[in-house]
mmCIF file of C-alpha atoms in Angstrom:
data_model
loop_
_atom_site.group_PDB
_atom_site.id
_atom_site.type_symbol
_atom_site.label_atom_id
_atom_site.label_comp_id
_atom_site.label_asym_id
_atom_site.label_seq_id
_atom_site.Cartn_x
_atom_site.Cartn_y
_atom_site.Cartn_z
ATOM 1 C CA UNK K 1 -17.070 -4.771 6.180
ATOM 2 C CA UNK K 2 -17.701 -8.396 6.324
ATOM 3 C CA UNK K 3 -14.925 -10.950 6.579
ATOM 4 C CA UNK K 4 -13.986 -11.646 3.363
ATOM 5 C CA UNK K 5 -12.577 -7.616 2.720
ATOM 6 C CA UNK K 6 -8.986 -7.041 2.233
ATOM 7 C CA UNK K 7 -7.620 -5.254 5.425
ATOM 8 C CA UNK K 8 -5.180 -2.515 3.538
ATOM 9 C CA UNK K 9 -2.971 -0.085 5.342
ATOM 10 C CA UNK K 10 -2.587 3.183 3.309
ATOM 11 C CA UNK K 11 0.597 5.305 4.558
ATOM 12 C CA UNK K 12 -0.032 8.224 2.934
ATOM 13 C CA UNK K 13 0.707 11.644 4.484
ATOM 14 C CA UNK K 14 -1.281 13.654 1.506
ATOM 15 C CA UNK K 15 -5.257 14.176 2.474
ATOM 16 C CA UNK K 16 -5.924 14.537 -1.493
ATOM 17 C CA UNK K 17 -3.709 11.354 -2.513
ATOM 18 C CA UNK K 18 -5.443 9.254 0.203
ATOM 19 C CA UNK K 19 -8.879 10.248 -0.374
ATOM 20 C CA UNK K 20 -8.520 9.749 -4.476
ATOM 21 C CA UNK K 21 -7.142 5.765 -3.472
ATOM 22 C CA UNK K 22 -9.747 5.737 -1.025
ATOM 23 C CA UNK K 23 -12.472 6.506 -3.335
ATOM 24 C CA UNK K 24 -11.015 4.344 -6.148
ATOM 25 C CA UNK K 25 -11.158 1.378 -3.885
ATOM 26 C CA UNK K 26 -14.916 2.261 -2.676
ATOM 27 C CA UNK K 27 -15.655 1.180 -6.325
ATOM 28 C CA UNK K 28 -15.673 -2.363 -5.193
ATOM 29 C CA UNK K 29 -17.551 -2.524 -1.823
ATOM 30 C CA UNK K 30 -17.283 -5.106 0.520
ATOM 31 C CA UNK K 31 -13.718 -6.115 -1.305
ATOM 32 C CA UNK K 32 -11.502 -3.643 0.631
ATOM 33 C CA UNK K 33 -11.485 -1.729 4.372
ATOM 34 C CA UNK K 34 -8.875 0.741 4.374
ATOM 35 C CA UNK K 35 -6.936 2.044 7.439
ATOM 36 C CA UNK K 36 -4.945 5.297 6.553
ATOM 37 C CA UNK K 37 -1.618 6.061 8.403
ATOM 38 C CA UNK K 38 -0.215 9.759 7.354
ATOM 39 C CA UNK K 39 3.339 8.798 9.425
ATOM 40 C CA UNK K 40 5.775 5.788 8.944
ATOM 41 C CA UNK K 41 5.780 5.859 12.869
ATOM 42 C CA UNK K 42 1.861 5.591 12.973
ATOM 43 C CA UNK K 43 2.001 2.751 10.444
ATOM 44 C CA UNK K 44 4.093 0.815 12.481
ATOM 45 C CA UNK K 45 2.060 0.908 15.588
ATOM 46 C CA UNK K 46 -0.835 0.136 13.295
ATOM 47 C CA UNK K 47 0.741 -3.202 11.881
ATOM 48 C CA UNK K 48 1.546 -4.053 15.401
ATOM 49 C CA UNK K 49 -2.409 -4.034 16.372
ATOM 50 C CA UNK K 50 -4.059 -5.169 13.061
ATOM 51 C CA UNK K 51 -4.065 -7.688 10.949
ATOM 52 C CA UNK K 52 -3.788 -6.409 7.716
ATOM 53 C CA UNK K 53 -3.533 -8.249 4.238
ATOM 54 C CA UNK K 54 -1.449 -5.330 2.394
ATOM 55 C CA UNK K 55 0.192 -2.000 2.639
ATOM 56 C CA UNK K 56 -0.004 0.856 -0.077
ATOM 57 C CA UNK K 57 2.068 3.155 0.650
ATOM 58 C CA UNK K 58 3.868 6.653 -0.546
ATOM 59 C CA UNK K 59 7.704 6.667 -0.615
ATOM 60 C CA UNK K 60 8.007 10.469 0.468
ATOM 61 C CA UNK K 61 6.275 11.140 3.732
ATOM 62 C CA UNK K 62 8.064 13.607 6.370
ATOM 63 C CA UNK K 63 9.410 11.077 8.665
ATOM 64 C CA UNK K 64 11.327 8.468 7.306
ATOM 65 C CA UNK K 65 13.009 7.453 3.964
ATOM 66 C CA UNK K 66 10.406 4.853 2.215
ATOM 67 C CA UNK K 67 12.917 1.921 0.975
ATOM 68 C CA UNK K 68 14.300 2.066 4.266
ATOM 69 C CA UNK K 69 10.886 2.111 6.100
ATOM 70 C CA UNK K 70 9.219 -0.772 3.502
ATOM 71 C CA UNK K 71 12.037 -2.730 4.455
ATOM 72 C CA UNK K 72 11.072 -2.231 8.012
ATOM 73 C CA UNK K 73 7.546 -3.332 7.300
ATOM 74 C CA UNK K 74 9.064 -6.641 5.462
ATOM 75 C CA UNK K 75 11.201 -6.863 8.251
ATOM 76 C CA UNK K 76 8.038 -7.128 10.621
ATOM 77 C CA UNK K 77 5.731 -9.210 8.142
ATOM 78 C CA UNK K 78 5.280 -10.950 5.012
ATOM 79 C CA UNK K 79 2.469 -8.512 3.770
ATOM 80 C CA UNK K 80 2.489 -7.528 0.358
ATOM 81 C CA UNK K 81 3.545 -3.958 -0.109
ATOM 82 C CA UNK K 82 2.279 -1.408 -3.112
ATOM 83 C CA UNK K 83 4.912 1.512 -3.453
ATOM 84 C CA UNK K 84 3.409 4.573 -4.723
ATOM 85 C CA UNK K 85 4.788 8.273 -5.832
ATOM 86 C CA UNK K 86 4.453 11.025 -7.849
ATOM 87 C CA UNK K 87 6.366 10.048 -10.740
ATOM 88 C CA UNK K 88 8.079 7.089 -12.511
ATOM 89 C CA UNK K 89 11.699 6.497 -11.640
ATOM 90 C CA UNK K 90 13.002 3.485 -13.390
ATOM 91 C CA UNK K 91 15.966 2.673 -10.622
ATOM 92 C CA UNK K 92 13.265 3.661 -7.889
ATOM 93 C CA UNK K 93 11.206 1.007 -9.008
ATOM 94 C CA UNK K 94 13.746 -1.651 -9.403
ATOM 95 C CA UNK K 95 15.154 -0.949 -5.766
ATOM 96 C CA UNK K 96 11.711 -1.185 -4.590
ATOM 97 C CA UNK K 97 11.165 -4.564 -6.156
ATOM 98 C CA UNK K 98 14.224 -5.673 -4.970
ATOM 99 C CA UNK K 99 13.360 -4.834 -1.342
ATOM 100 C CA UNK K 100 9.940 -6.774 -1.740
ATOM 101 C CA UNK K 101 7.444 -4.365 -3.355
ATOM 102 C CA UNK K 102 4.498 -6.226 -4.791
ATOM 103 C CA UNK K 103 4.177 -3.552 -7.415
ATOM 104 C CA UNK K 104 4.964 0.072 -8.166
ATOM 105 C CA UNK K 105 2.450 2.050 -9.028
ATOM 106 C CA UNK K 106 2.377 5.871 -9.813
ATOM 107 C CA UNK K 107 -0.272 8.603 -8.696
ATOM 108 C CA UNK K 108 -1.992 10.108 -11.216
ATOM 109 C CA UNK K 109 -1.036 7.243 -13.894
ATOM 110 C CA UNK K 110 -3.695 4.485 -12.316
ATOM 111 C CA UNK K 111 -7.392 4.305 -12.147
ATOM 112 C CA UNK K 112 -9.608 1.996 -10.194
ATOM 113 C CA UNK K 113 -9.714 -0.926 -12.118
ATOM 114 C CA UNK K 114 -5.717 -1.042 -12.428
ATOM 115 C CA UNK K 115 -5.243 -0.239 -8.393
ATOM 116 C CA UNK K 116 -7.781 -3.125 -7.842
ATOM 117 C CA UNK K 117 -6.050 -5.773 -10.343
ATOM 118 C CA UNK K 118 -2.731 -4.996 -8.878
ATOM 119 C CA UNK K 119 -4.127 -5.014 -5.459
ATOM 120 C CA UNK K 120 -5.943 -8.498 -6.373
ATOM 121 C CA UNK K 121 -2.028 -9.910 -8.108
ATOM 122 C CA UNK K 122 -0.522 -9.216 -4.849
ATOM 123 C CA UNK K 123 -3.231 -10.550 -2.660
ATOM 124 C CA UNK K 124 -3.104 -13.853 -4.861
ATOM 125 C CA UNK K 125 0.471 -14.268 -4.485
ATOM 126 C CA UNK K 126 0.064 -14.375 -0.751
ATOM 127 C CA UNK K 127 -3.025 -16.632 -0.455
ATOM 128 C CA UNK K 128 -5.161 -14.281 -0.265
ATOM 129 C CA UNK K 129 -8.960 -14.890 -1.756
#
């Protein structure tokens, strides 16, 4: 990837969902470099060692509560976080936003163009070009 690629940490335990997100992002060659963590514990290690531009995270992972884990990510960095879940829950979306999520998406209800637009919006807020 070139130096202009946005480095994304994808936190997702479901291999099928991770593959789907990665394939959607591959529709924009050179724009994104994706690293996957299948557990929050792995994600926290990666965040400490690597310079990411954005986090996309599933809230339901085996080793932690999603909202609390998102809060830990936000405490450690100013990275934009896009939260994704398997279903829309208005209260959960509001809680995620209150904890600092840049956006909230529902798996299966987003296409590559919408995901790209959501990521670009979050990156622009952070000042990434």
